[in-house]
JSON list of C-alpha atoms in Angstrom, two decimals:
[
{"chain": "J", "resi": 11, "resn": "MET", "atom": "CA", "xyz": [-43.13, 33.27, -3.92]},
{"chain": "J", "resi": 12, "resn": "PHE", "atom": "CA", "xyz": [-42.18, 30.03, -5.60]},
{"chain": "J", "resi": 13, "resn": "PRO", "atom": "CA", "xyz": [-40.61, 27.50, -3.23]},
{"chain": "J", "resi": 14, "resn": "LEU", "atom": "CA", "xyz": [-37.21, 27.37, -5.12]},
{"chain": "J", "resi": 15, "resn": "ALA", "atom": "CA", "xyz": [-35.75, 24.74, -2.81]},
{"chain": "J", "resi": 16, "resn": "ALA", "atom": "CA", "xyz": [-38.38, 22.27, -4.11]},
{"chain": "J", "resi": 17, "resn": "ILE", "atom": "CA", "xyz": [-38.49, 23.48, -7.71]},
{"chain": "J", "resi": 18, "resn": "VAL", "atom": "CA", "xyz": [-34.73, 23.47, -8.59]},
{"chain": "J", "resi": 19, "resn": "PRO", "atom": "CA", "xyz": [-33.96, 19.74, -7.68]},
{"chain": "J", "resi": 20, "resn": "VAL", "atom": "CA", "xyz": [-37.10, 18.83, -10.06]},
{"chain": "J", "resi": 21, "resn": "LEU", "atom": "CA", "xyz": [-35.85, 21.01, -12.82]},
{"chain": "J", "resi": 22, "resn": "ILE", "atom": "CA", "xyz": [-32.41, 19.41, -12.34]},
{"chain": "J", "resi": 23, "resn": "ALA", "atom": "CA", "xyz": [-33.94, 15.98, -12.58]},
{"chain": "J", "resi": 24, "resn": "ASN", "atom": "CA", "xyz": [-35.87, 16.77, -15.69]},
{"chain": "J", "resi": 25, "resn": "VAL", "atom": "CA", "xyz": [-33.00, 18.33, -17.49]},
{"chain": "J", "resi": 26, "resn": "ALA", "atom": "CA", "xyz": [-30.60, 15.40, -16.47]},
{"chain": "J", "resi": 27, "resn": "PHE", "atom": "CA", "xyz": [-33.27, 13.01, -17.61]},
{"chain": "J", "resi": 28, "resn": "THR", "atom": "CA", "xyz": [-33.41, 14.77, -20.99]},
{"chain": "J", "resi": 29, "resn": "ALA", "atom": "CA", "xyz": [-29.56, 14.74, -21.32]},
{"chain": "J", "resi": 30, "resn": "MET", "atom": "CA", "xyz": [-29.55, 10.91, -20.71]},
{"chain": "J", "resi": 31, "resn": "THR", "atom": "CA", "xyz": [-32.20, 10.23, -23.20]},
{"chain": "J", "resi": 32, "resn": "GLN", "atom": "CA", "xyz": [-31.69, 12.85, -26.03]},
{"chain": "J", "resi": 33, "resn": "LEU", "atom": "CA", "xyz": [-28.01, 14.05, -26.13]},
{"chain": "J", "resi": 34, "resn": "ASP", "atom": "CA", "xyz": [-26.89, 10.63, -27.57]},
{"chain": "J", "resi": 35, "resn": "MET", "atom": "CA", "xyz": [-28.11, 12.11, -30.80]},
{"chain": "J", "resi": 36, "resn": "VAL", "atom": "CA", "xyz": [-25.71, 15.00, -30.61]},
{"chain": "J", "resi": 37, "resn": "LEU", "atom": "CA", "xyz": [-22.76, 12.83, -30.03]},
{"chain": "J", "resi": 38, "resn": "VAL", "atom": "CA", "xyz": [-23.75, 10.45, -32.73]},
{"chain": "J", "resi": 39, "resn": "ASN", "atom": "CA", "xyz": [-23.98, 13.37, -35.19]},
{"chain": "J", "resi": 40, "resn": "HIS", "atom": "CA", "xyz": [-20.59, 14.60, -34.16]},
{"chain": "J", "resi": 41, "resn": "TYR", "atom": "CA", "xyz": [-18.70, 11.12, -34.22]},
{"chain": "J", "resi": 42, "resn": "PHE", "atom": "CA", "xyz": [-20.38, 9.34, -37.09]},
{"chain": "J", "resi": 43, "resn": "ASP", "atom": "CA", "xyz": [-20.82, 10.16, -40.74]},
{"chain": "J", "resi": 44, "resn": "ALA", "atom": "CA", "xyz": [-24.32, 11.42, -41.80]},
{"chain": "J", "resi": 45, "resn": "ASN", "atom": "CA", "xyz": [-25.42, 8.10, -43.30]},
{"chain": "J", "resi": 46, "resn": "GLN", "atom": "CA", "xyz": [-24.67, 6.31, -39.99]},
{"chain": "J", "resi": 47, "resn": "ALA", "atom": "CA", "xyz": [-26.23, 9.15, -37.88]},
{"chain": "J", "resi": 48, "resn": "GLY", "atom": "CA", "xyz": [-29.32, 8.92, -40.14]},
{"chain": "J", "resi": 49, "resn": "HIS", "atom": "CA", "xyz": [-29.72, 5.21, -39.35]},
{"chain": "J", "resi": 50, "resn": "TYR", "atom": "CA", "xyz": [-29.12, 5.85, -35.66]},
{"chain": "J", "resi": 51, "resn": "ALA", "atom": "CA", "xyz": [-31.88, 8.68, -35.84]},
{"chain": "J", "resi": 52, "resn": "ALA", "atom": "CA", "xyz": [-34.45, 6.38, -37.33]},
{"chain": "J", "resi": 53, "resn": "ALA", "atom": "CA", "xyz": [-33.89, 3.74, -34.77]},
{"chain": "J", "resi": 54, "resn": "SER", "atom": "CA", "xyz": [-33.98, 6.38, -32.03]},
{"chain": "J", "resi": 55, "resn": "VAL", "atom": "CA", "xyz": [-37.30, 7.73, -33.01]},
{"chain": "J", "resi": 56, "resn": "LEU", "atom": "CA", "xyz": [-39.05, 4.58, -32.99]},
{"chain": "J", "resi": 57, "resn": "GLY", "atom": "CA", "xyz": [-37.10, 3.08, -30.04]},
{"chain": "J", "resi": 58, "resn": "LYS", "atom": "CA", "xyz": [-37.92, 5.98, -27.74]},
{"chain": "J", "resi": 59, "resn": "ALA", "atom": "CA", "xyz": [-41.59, 5.00, -28.03]},
{"chain": "J", "resi": 60, "resn": "VAL", "atom": "CA", "xyz": [-40.64, 2.37, -25.32]},
{"chain": "J", "resi": 61, "resn": "LEU", "atom": "CA", "xyz": [-39.41, 5.16, -23.07]},
{"chain": "J", "resi": 62, "resn": "TYR", "atom": "CA", "xyz": [-42.71, 7.35, -23.43]},
{"chain": "J", "resi": 63, "resn": "LEU", "atom": "CA", "xyz": [-45.40, 4.66, -23.17]},
{"chain": "J", "resi": 64, "resn": "PRO", "atom": "CA", "xyz": [-45.43, 5.08, -19.29]},
{"chain": "J", "resi": 65, "resn": "GLY", "atom": "CA", "xyz": [-46.52, 8.64, -19.75]},
{"chain": "J", "resi": 66, "resn": "GLY", "atom": "CA", "xyz": [-50.28, 8.00, -19.22]},
{"chain": "J", "resi": 67, "resn": "LEU", "atom": "CA", "xyz": [-49.54, 5.87, -16.29]},
{"chain": "J", "resi": 68, "resn": "VAL", "atom": "CA", "xyz": [-47.39, 8.62, -14.76]},
{"chain": "J", "resi": 69, "resn": "ILE", "atom": "CA", "xyz": [-50.12, 11.16, -15.29]},
{"chain": "J", "resi": 70, "resn": "ALA", "atom": "CA", "xyz": [-52.55, 8.97, -13.29]},
{"chain": "J", "resi": 71, "resn": "LEU", "atom": "CA", "xyz": [-50.10, 7.77, -10.76]},
{"chain": "J", "resi": 72, "resn": "TYR", "atom": "CA", "xyz": [-49.19, 11.24, -9.58]},
{"chain": "J", "resi": 73, "resn": "PRO", "atom": "CA", "xyz": [-52.44, 12.50, -7.98]},
{"chain": "J", "resi": 74, "resn": "MET", "atom": "CA", "xyz": [-53.04, 9.07, -6.18]},
{"chain": "J", "resi": 75, "resn": "VAL", "atom": "CA", "xyz": [-49.69, 9.08, -4.67]},
{"chain": "J", "resi": 76, "resn": "ALA", "atom": "CA", "xyz": [-49.95, 12.85, -3.62]},
{"chain": "J", "resi": 77, "resn": "GLY", "atom": "CA", "xyz": [-53.42, 12.20, -2.03]},
{"chain": "J", "resi": 78, "resn": "ARG", "atom": "CA", "xyz": [-52.27, 9.25, -0.13]},
{"chain": "J", "resi": 79, "resn": "PHE", "atom": "CA", "xyz": [-49.08, 11.10, 1.03]},
{"chain": "J", "resi": 80, "resn": "ALA", "atom": "CA", "xyz": [-51.16, 13.95, 2.22]},
{"chain": "J", "resi": 81, "resn": "ALA", "atom": "CA", "xyz": [-53.33, 11.58, 4.14]},
{"chain": "J", "resi": 82, "resn": "ARG", "atom": "CA", "xyz": [-50.27, 9.84, 5.61]},
{"chain": "J", "resi": 83, "resn": "GLN", "atom": "CA", "xyz": [-51.13, 6.51, 3.92]},
{"chain": "J", "resi": 84, "resn": "GLY", "atom": "CA", "xyz": [-48.60, 4.37, 2.42]},
{"chain": "J", "resi": 85, "resn": "SER", "atom": "CA", "xyz": [-48.38, 4.02, -1.35]},
{"chain": "J", "resi": 86, "resn": "ALA", "atom": "CA", "xyz": [-45.44, 1.42, -2.10]},
{"chain": "J", "resi": 87, "resn": "HIS", "atom": "CA", "xyz": [-47.90, -0.84, -3.58]},
{"chain": "J", "resi": 88, "resn": "LEU", "atom": "CA", "xyz": [-48.74, 1.67, -6.19]},
{"chain": "J", "resi": 89, "resn": "LEU", "atom": "CA", "xyz": [-45.16, 2.00, -7.24]},
{"chain": "J", "resi": 90, "resn": "VAL", "atom": "CA", "xyz": [-44.84, -1.85, -7.36]},
{"chain": "J", "resi": 91, "resn": "GLN", "atom": "CA", "xyz": [-48.05, -2.17, -9.49]},
{"chain": "J", "resi": 92, "resn": "SER", "atom": "CA", "xyz": [-46.94, 0.66, -11.84]},
{"chain": "J", "resi": 93, "resn": "ALA", "atom": "CA", "xyz": [-43.37, -0.76, -12.23]},
{"chain": "J", "resi": 94, "resn": "LEU", "atom": "CA", "xyz": [-44.80, -4.16, -13.11]},
{"chain": "J", "resi": 95, "resn": "ALA", "atom": "CA", "xyz": [-47.16, -2.69, -15.66]},
{"chain": "J", "resi": 96, "resn": "VAL", "atom": "CA", "xyz": [-44.16, -0.80, -17.27]},
{"chain": "J", "resi": 97, "resn": "LEU", "atom": "CA", "xyz": [-42.34, -3.93, -17.37]},
{"chain": "J", "resi": 98, "resn": "ILE", "atom": "CA", "xyz": [-45.12, -5.79, -19.08]},
{"chain": "J", "resi": 99, "resn": "VAL", "atom": "CA", "xyz": [-46.00, -3.05, -21.42]},
{"chain": "J", "resi": 100, "resn": "CYS", "atom": "CA", "xyz": [-42.61, -1.52, -22.22]},
{"chain": "J", "resi": 101, "resn": "GLY", "atom": "CA", "xyz": [-41.01, -4.99, -22.27]},
{"chain": "J", "resi": 102, "resn": "SER", "atom": "CA", "xyz": [-43.56, -6.25, -24.83]},
{"chain": "J", "resi": 103, "resn": "ALA", "atom": "CA", "xyz": [-42.75, -3.18, -26.99]},
{"chain": "J", "resi": 104, "resn": "ALA", "atom": "CA", "xyz": [-39.04, -3.84, -26.68]},
{"chain": "J", "resi": 105, "resn": "ALA", "atom": "CA", "xyz": [-39.53, -7.58, -27.53]},
{"chain": "J", "resi": 106, "resn": "VAL", "atom": "CA", "xyz": [-41.57, -6.59, -30.75]},
{"chain": "J", "resi": 107, "resn": "TYR", "atom": "CA", "xyz": [-38.58, -4.41, -31.67]},
{"chain": "J", "resi": 108, "resn": "TRP", "atom": "CA", "xyz": [-36.20, -7.23, -30.96]},
{"chain": "J", "resi": 109, "resn": "LEU", "atom": "CA", "xyz": [-38.23, -9.58, -33.33]},
{"chain": "J", "resi": 110, "resn": "LEU", "atom": "CA", "xyz": [-39.42, -7.28, -35.86]},
{"chain": "J", "resi": 111, "resn": "GLY", "atom": "CA", "xyz": [-37.02, -4.39, -35.81]},
{"chain": "J", "resi": 112, "resn": "PRO", "atom": "CA", "xyz": [-35.79, -4.65, -39.43]},
{"chain": "J", "resi": 113, "resn": "TRP", "atom": "CA", "xyz": [-39.36, -5.11, -40.84]},
{"chain": "J", "resi": 114, "resn": "LEU", "atom": "CA", "xyz": [-40.65, -2.09, -38.77]},
{"chain": "J", "resi": 115, "resn": "VAL", "atom": "CA", "xyz": [-37.70, 0.04, -40.19]},
{"chain": "J", "resi": 116, "resn": "GLY", "atom": "CA", "xyz": [-38.53, -1.20, -43.71]},
{"chain": "J", "resi": 117, "resn": "LEU", "atom": "CA", "xyz": [-42.22, -0.36, -43.14]},
{"chain": "J", "resi": 118, "resn": "PHE", "atom": "CA", "xyz": [-41.78, 3.19, -41.89]},
{"chain": "J", "resi": 119, "resn": "TYR", "atom": "CA", "xyz": [-38.53, 4.36, -43.65]},
{"chain": "J", "resi": 120, "resn": "GLY", "atom": "CA", "xyz": [-37.95, 2.12, -46.47]},
{"chain": "J", "resi": 121, "resn": "SER", "atom": "CA", "xyz": [-34.97, -0.25, -47.60]},
{"chain": "J", "resi": 122, "resn": "ALA", "atom": "CA", "xyz": [-32.53, 2.70, -47.54]},
{"chain": "J", "resi": 123, "resn": "TYR", "atom": "CA", "xyz": [-32.57, 2.57, -43.93]},
{"chain": "J", "resi": 124, "resn": "ALA", "atom": "CA", "xyz": [-32.32, -1.26, -43.57]},
{"chain": "J", "resi": 125, "resn": "PRO", "atom": "CA", "xyz": [-29.23, -1.11, -41.17]},
{"chain": "J", "resi": 126, "resn": "ALA", "atom": "CA", "xyz": [-31.35, 0.85, -38.62]},
{"chain": "J", "resi": 127, "resn": "GLY", "atom": "CA", "xyz": [-33.37, -2.43, -38.11]},
{"chain": "J", "resi": 128, "resn": "GLU", "atom": "CA", "xyz": [-30.56, -4.03, -36.13]},
{"chain": "J", "resi": 129, "resn": "LEU", "atom": "CA", "xyz": [-30.23, -0.81, -33.93]},
{"chain": "J", "resi": 130, "resn": "LEU", "atom": "CA", "xyz": [-33.81, -0.75, -33.22]},
{"chain": "J", "resi": 131, "resn": "ALA", "atom": "CA", "xyz": [-33.68, -4.32, -32.11]},
{"chain": "J", "resi": 132, "resn": "LEU", "atom": "CA", "xyz": [-31.33, -3.15, -29.45]},
{"chain": "J", "resi": 133, "resn": "TYR", "atom": "CA", "xyz": [-32.68, 0.18, -28.75]},
{"chain": "J", "resi": 134, "resn": "GLY", "atom": "CA", "xyz": [-35.84, -0.93, -27.13]},
{"chain": "J", "resi": 135, "resn": "TRP", "atom": "CA", "xyz": [-34.22, -2.97, -24.54]},
{"chain": "J", "resi": 136, "resn": "ALA", "atom": "CA", "xyz": [-31.65, -0.11, -23.87]},
{"chain": "J", "resi": 137, "resn": "VAL", "atom": "CA", "xyz": [-34.32, 2.49, -22.99]},
{"chain": "J", "resi": 138, "resn": "LEU", "atom": "CA", "xyz": [-36.44, 0.12, -20.83]},
{"chain": "J", "resi": 139, "resn": "PRO", "atom": "CA", "xyz": [-34.61, 0.87, -17.51]},
{"chain": "J", "resi": 140, "resn": "MET", "atom": "CA", "xyz": [-35.14, 4.52, -18.07]},
{"chain": "J", "resi": 141, "resn": "ALA", "atom": "CA", "xyz": [-39.08, 3.97, -18.43]},
{"chain": "J", "resi": 142, "resn": "LEU", "atom": "CA", "xyz": [-38.74, 2.38, -15.04]},
{"chain": "J", "resi": 143, "resn": "VAL", "atom": "CA", "xyz": [-36.80, 5.25, -13.76]},
{"chain": "J", "resi": 144, "resn": "MET", "atom": "CA", "xyz": [-39.55, 7.67, -14.99]},
{"chain": "J", "resi": 145, "resn": "VAL", "atom": "CA", "xyz": [-42.22, 6.03, -12.91]},
{"chain": "J", "resi": 146, "resn": "ALA", "atom": "CA", "xyz": [-40.16, 6.01, -9.87]},
{"chain": "J", "resi": 147, "resn": "GLU", "atom": "CA", "xyz": [-38.97, 9.52, -10.25]},
{"chain": "J", "resi": 148, "resn": "HIS", "atom": "CA", "xyz": [-42.67, 10.95, -10.62]},
{"chain": "J", "resi": 149, "resn": "PHE", "atom": "CA", "xyz": [-43.68, 8.75, -7.69]},
{"chain": "J", "resi": 150, "resn": "LEU", "atom": "CA", "xyz": [-41.26, 10.56, -5.38]},
{"chain": "J", "resi": 151, "resn": "ILE", "atom": "CA", "xyz": [-41.94, 13.99, -6.86]},
{"chain": "J", "resi": 152, "resn": "ALA", "atom": "CA", "xyz": [-45.46, 13.39, -5.89]},
{"chain": "J", "resi": 153, "resn": "GLN", "atom": "CA", "xyz": [-44.28, 12.89, -2.40]},
{"chain": "J", "resi": 154, "resn": "GLY", "atom": "CA", "xyz": [-42.14, 16.02, -2.52]},
{"chain": "J", "resi": 155, "resn": "ARG", "atom": "CA", "xyz": [-38.88, 14.04, -2.74]},
{"chain": "J", "resi": 156, "resn": "VAL", "atom": "CA", "xyz": [-36.30, 14.37, -5.47]},
{"chain": "J", "resi": 157, "resn": "LEU", "atom": "CA", "xyz": [-33.72, 11.43, -4.99]},
{"chain": "J", "resi": 158, "resn": "PHE", "atom": "CA", "xyz": [-33.40, 10.95, -8.76]},
{"chain": "J", "resi": 159, "resn": "ALA", "atom": "CA", "xyz": [-32.18, 14.63, -9.16]},
{"chain": "J", "resi": 160, "resn": "TRP", "atom": "CA", "xyz": [-28.97, 13.57, -7.48]},
{"chain": "J", "resi": 161, "resn": "LEU", "atom": "CA", "xyz": [-28.74, 10.26, -8.98]},
{"chain": "J", "resi": 162, "resn": "PHE", "atom": "CA", "xyz": [-29.14, 11.91, -12.39]},
{"chain": "J", "resi": 163, "resn": "LEU", "atom": "CA", "xyz": [-26.48, 14.49, -11.58]},
{"chain": "J", "resi": 164, "resn": "ALA", "atom": "CA", "xyz": [-23.99, 11.54, -10.72]},
{"chain": "J", "resi": 165, "resn": "VAL", "atom": "CA", "xyz": [-24.87, 9.24, -13.63]},
{"chain": "J", "resi": 166, "resn": "ALA", "atom": "CA", "xyz": [-25.79, 11.51, -16.65]},
{"chain": "J", "resi": 167, "resn": "PRO", "atom": "CA", "xyz": [-22.29, 13.08, -16.91]},
{"chain": "J", "resi": 168, "resn": "LEU", "atom": "CA", "xyz": [-20.73, 9.54, -16.67]},
{"chain": "J", "resi": 169, "resn": "GLN", "atom": "CA", "xyz": [-22.98, 8.23, -19.48]},
{"chain": "J", "resi": 170, "resn": "LEU", "atom": "CA", "xyz": [-21.95, 11.06, -21.74]},
{"chain": "J", "resi": 171, "resn": "LEU", "atom": "CA", "xyz": [-18.45, 10.65, -20.97]},
{"chain": "J", "resi": 172, "resn": "ALA", "atom": "CA", "xyz": [-18.60, 6.97, -21.56]},
{"chain": "J", "resi": 173, "resn": "ILE", "atom": "CA", "xyz": [-20.13, 7.70, -25.07]},
{"chain": "J", "resi": 174, "resn": "HIS", "atom": "CA", "xyz": [-17.52, 10.41, -25.67]},
{"chain": "J", "resi": 175, "resn": "LEU", "atom": "CA", "xyz": [-14.53, 8.00, -24.77]},
{"chain": "J", "resi": 176, "resn": "TRP", "atom": "CA", "xyz": [-15.98, 4.71, -26.29]},
{"chain": "J", "resi": 177, "resn": "HIS", "atom": "CA", "xyz": [-17.93, 4.60, -29.42]},
{"chain": "J", "resi": 178, "resn": "PRO", "atom": "CA", "xyz": [-16.29, 2.15, -31.89]},
{"chain": "J", "resi": 179, "resn": "ASP", "atom": "CA", "xyz": [-19.90, 1.61, -33.47]},
{"chain": "J", "resi": 180, "resn": "LEU", "atom": "CA", "xyz": [-23.49, 2.56, -33.08]},
{"chain": "J", "resi": 181, "resn": "SER", "atom": "CA", "xyz": [-24.32, -0.47, -31.19]},
{"chain": "J", "resi": 182, "resn": "SER", "atom": "CA", "xyz": [-21.72, 0.53, -28.58]},
{"chain": "J", "resi": 183, "resn": "VAL", "atom": "CA", "xyz": [-23.47, 3.82, -28.05]},
{"chain": "J", "resi": 184, "resn": "ILE", "atom": "CA", "xyz": [-26.84, 1.94, -27.47]},
{"chain": "J", "resi": 185, "resn": "LEU", "atom": "CA", "xyz": [-24.99, -0.41, -24.96]},
{"chain": "J", "resi": 186, "resn": "VAL", "atom": "CA", "xyz": [-23.82, 2.67, -23.09]},
{"chain": "J", "resi": 187, "resn": "ILE", "atom": "CA", "xyz": [-27.28, 4.20, -22.96]},
{"chain": "J", "resi": 188, "resn": "GLY", "atom": "CA", "xyz": [-28.74, 0.79, -21.69]},
{"chain": "J", "resi": 189, "resn": "ALA", "atom": "CA", "xyz": [-26.00, 0.64, -18.99]},
{"chain": "J", "resi": 190, "resn": "GLY", "atom": "CA", "xyz": [-26.54, 4.09, -17.84]},
{"chain": "J", "resi": 191, "resn": "GLY", "atom": "CA", "xyz": [-30.26, 3.44, -17.45]},
{"chain": "J", "resi": 192, "resn": "ALA", "atom": "CA", "xyz": [-29.77, 0.11, -15.71]},
{"chain": "J", "resi": 193, "resn": "VAL", "atom": "CA", "xyz": [-27.47, 1.86, -13.24]},
{"chain": "J", "resi": 194, "resn": "MET", "atom": "CA", "xyz": [-30.08, 4.58, -12.59]},
{"chain": "J", "resi": 195, "resn": "ALA", "atom": "CA", "xyz": [-32.92, 2.00, -12.13]},
{"chain": "J", "resi": 196, "resn": "LEU", "atom": "CA", "xyz": [-30.81, -0.36, -9.82]},
{"chain": "J", "resi": 197, "resn": "LEU", "atom": "CA", "xyz": [-29.60, 2.59, -7.61]},
{"chain": "J", "resi": 198, "resn": "GLY", "atom": "CA", "xyz": [-33.01, 4.30, -7.38]},
{"chain": "J", "resi": 199, "resn": "TYR", "atom": "CA", "xyz": [-35.03, 1.13, -6.73]},
{"chain": "J", "resi": 200, "resn": "GLY", "atom": "CA", "xyz": [-32.46, -0.30, -4.47]},
{"chain": "J", "resi": 201, "resn": "LEU", "atom": "CA", "xyz": [-32.49, 2.68, -2.30]},
{"chain": "J", "resi": 202, "resn": "LEU", "atom": "CA", "xyz": [-36.28, 2.81, -2.26]},
{"chain": "J", "resi": 203, "resn": "LEU", "atom": "CA", "xyz": [-36.33, -0.89, -1.28]},
{"chain": "J", "resi": 204, "resn": "ARG", "atom": "CA", "xyz": [-33.76, -0.16, 1.42]},
{"chain": "J", "resi": 205, "resn": "GLU", "atom": "CA", "xyz": [-35.75, 2.66, 2.84]},
{"chain": "J", "resi": 206, "resn": "TYR", "atom": "CA", "xyz": [-38.96, 0.63, 2.64]},
{"chain": "J", "resi": 207, "resn": "LEU", "atom": "CA", "xyz": [-37.49, -2.39, 4.59]},
{"chain": "J", "resi": 208, "resn": "HIS", "atom": "CA", "xyz": [-36.02, 0.04, 7.13]},
{"chain": "J", "resi": 209, "resn": "SER", "atom": "CA", "xyz": [-39.39, 1.79, 7.58]},
{"chain": "J", "resi": 210, "resn": "ARG", "atom": "CA", "xyz": [-41.21, -1.51, 8.39]},
{"chain": "J", "resi": 211, "resn": "PRO", "atom": "CA", "xyz": [-41.43, -2.60, 12.07]},
{"chain": "J", "resi": 212, "resn": "SER", "atom": "CA", "xyz": [-39.41, -5.63, 12.91]},
{"chain": "J", "resi": 213, "resn": "ILE", "atom": "CA", "xyz": [-41.01, -8.93, 13.84]},
{"chain": "J", "resi": 214, "resn": "LYS", "atom": "CA", "xyz": [-39.95, -8.41, 17.40]},
{"chain": "J", "resi": 215, "resn": "GLU", "atom": "CA", "xyz": [-41.63, -4.91, 17.45]},
{"chain": "J", "resi": 216, "resn": "SER", "atom": "CA", "xyz": [-44.76, -6.24, 16.00]},
{"chain": "J", "resi": 217, "resn": "THR", "atom": "CA", "xyz": [-44.87, -9.06, 18.50]},
{"chain": "J", "resi": 218, "resn": "ALA", "atom": "CA", "xyz": [-44.29, -6.78, 21.32]},
{"chain": "J", "resi": 219, "resn": "ALA", "atom": "CA", "xyz": [-47.04, -4.32, 20.09]},
{"chain": "J", "resi": 220, "resn": "ARG", "atom": "CA", "xyz": [-49.52, -7.21, 20.21]}
]
């Protein structure tokens, strides 16, 4: 028998992650004309590279964390190192989009998609927080924990609702995506930091143990 109690939250987290990172295209196609939606799609395809760059890191991180968890060893340092690596790699990619967005769009799509260059400059930064979330999410799954499943359930509907209610232009949609990812990252890493600090022995306890 499959352990449904463990599988369902992971499934929820993956579905909600997909919703937060993919359904913006559905809403853009609904609320904007075909020309604007095409520009947004062009920026989105290139911009989401920032989101998926940590894929290889996540694959390597999972067995290391799972192994240390099974051996009852701490692995917080692995999360910190992975998050820093993501910030450097994905942040560099986002910076490239910020500086060279119009040129990259022209290179890959041609001058007809020139307006997508400005969107790409924003999109890389908007999805950067979700790249950090992806790393932390798989770190916890490797320990049999699904904190982000519940955070996704809370934040994902709010993000989609915000786009539904407020979409004066395409840049606003990207802003909402960035805000949703930032909220997820701050909540997730904040809870993990709080848990880590509470799990550490206090100075008095350490002194008494000596």
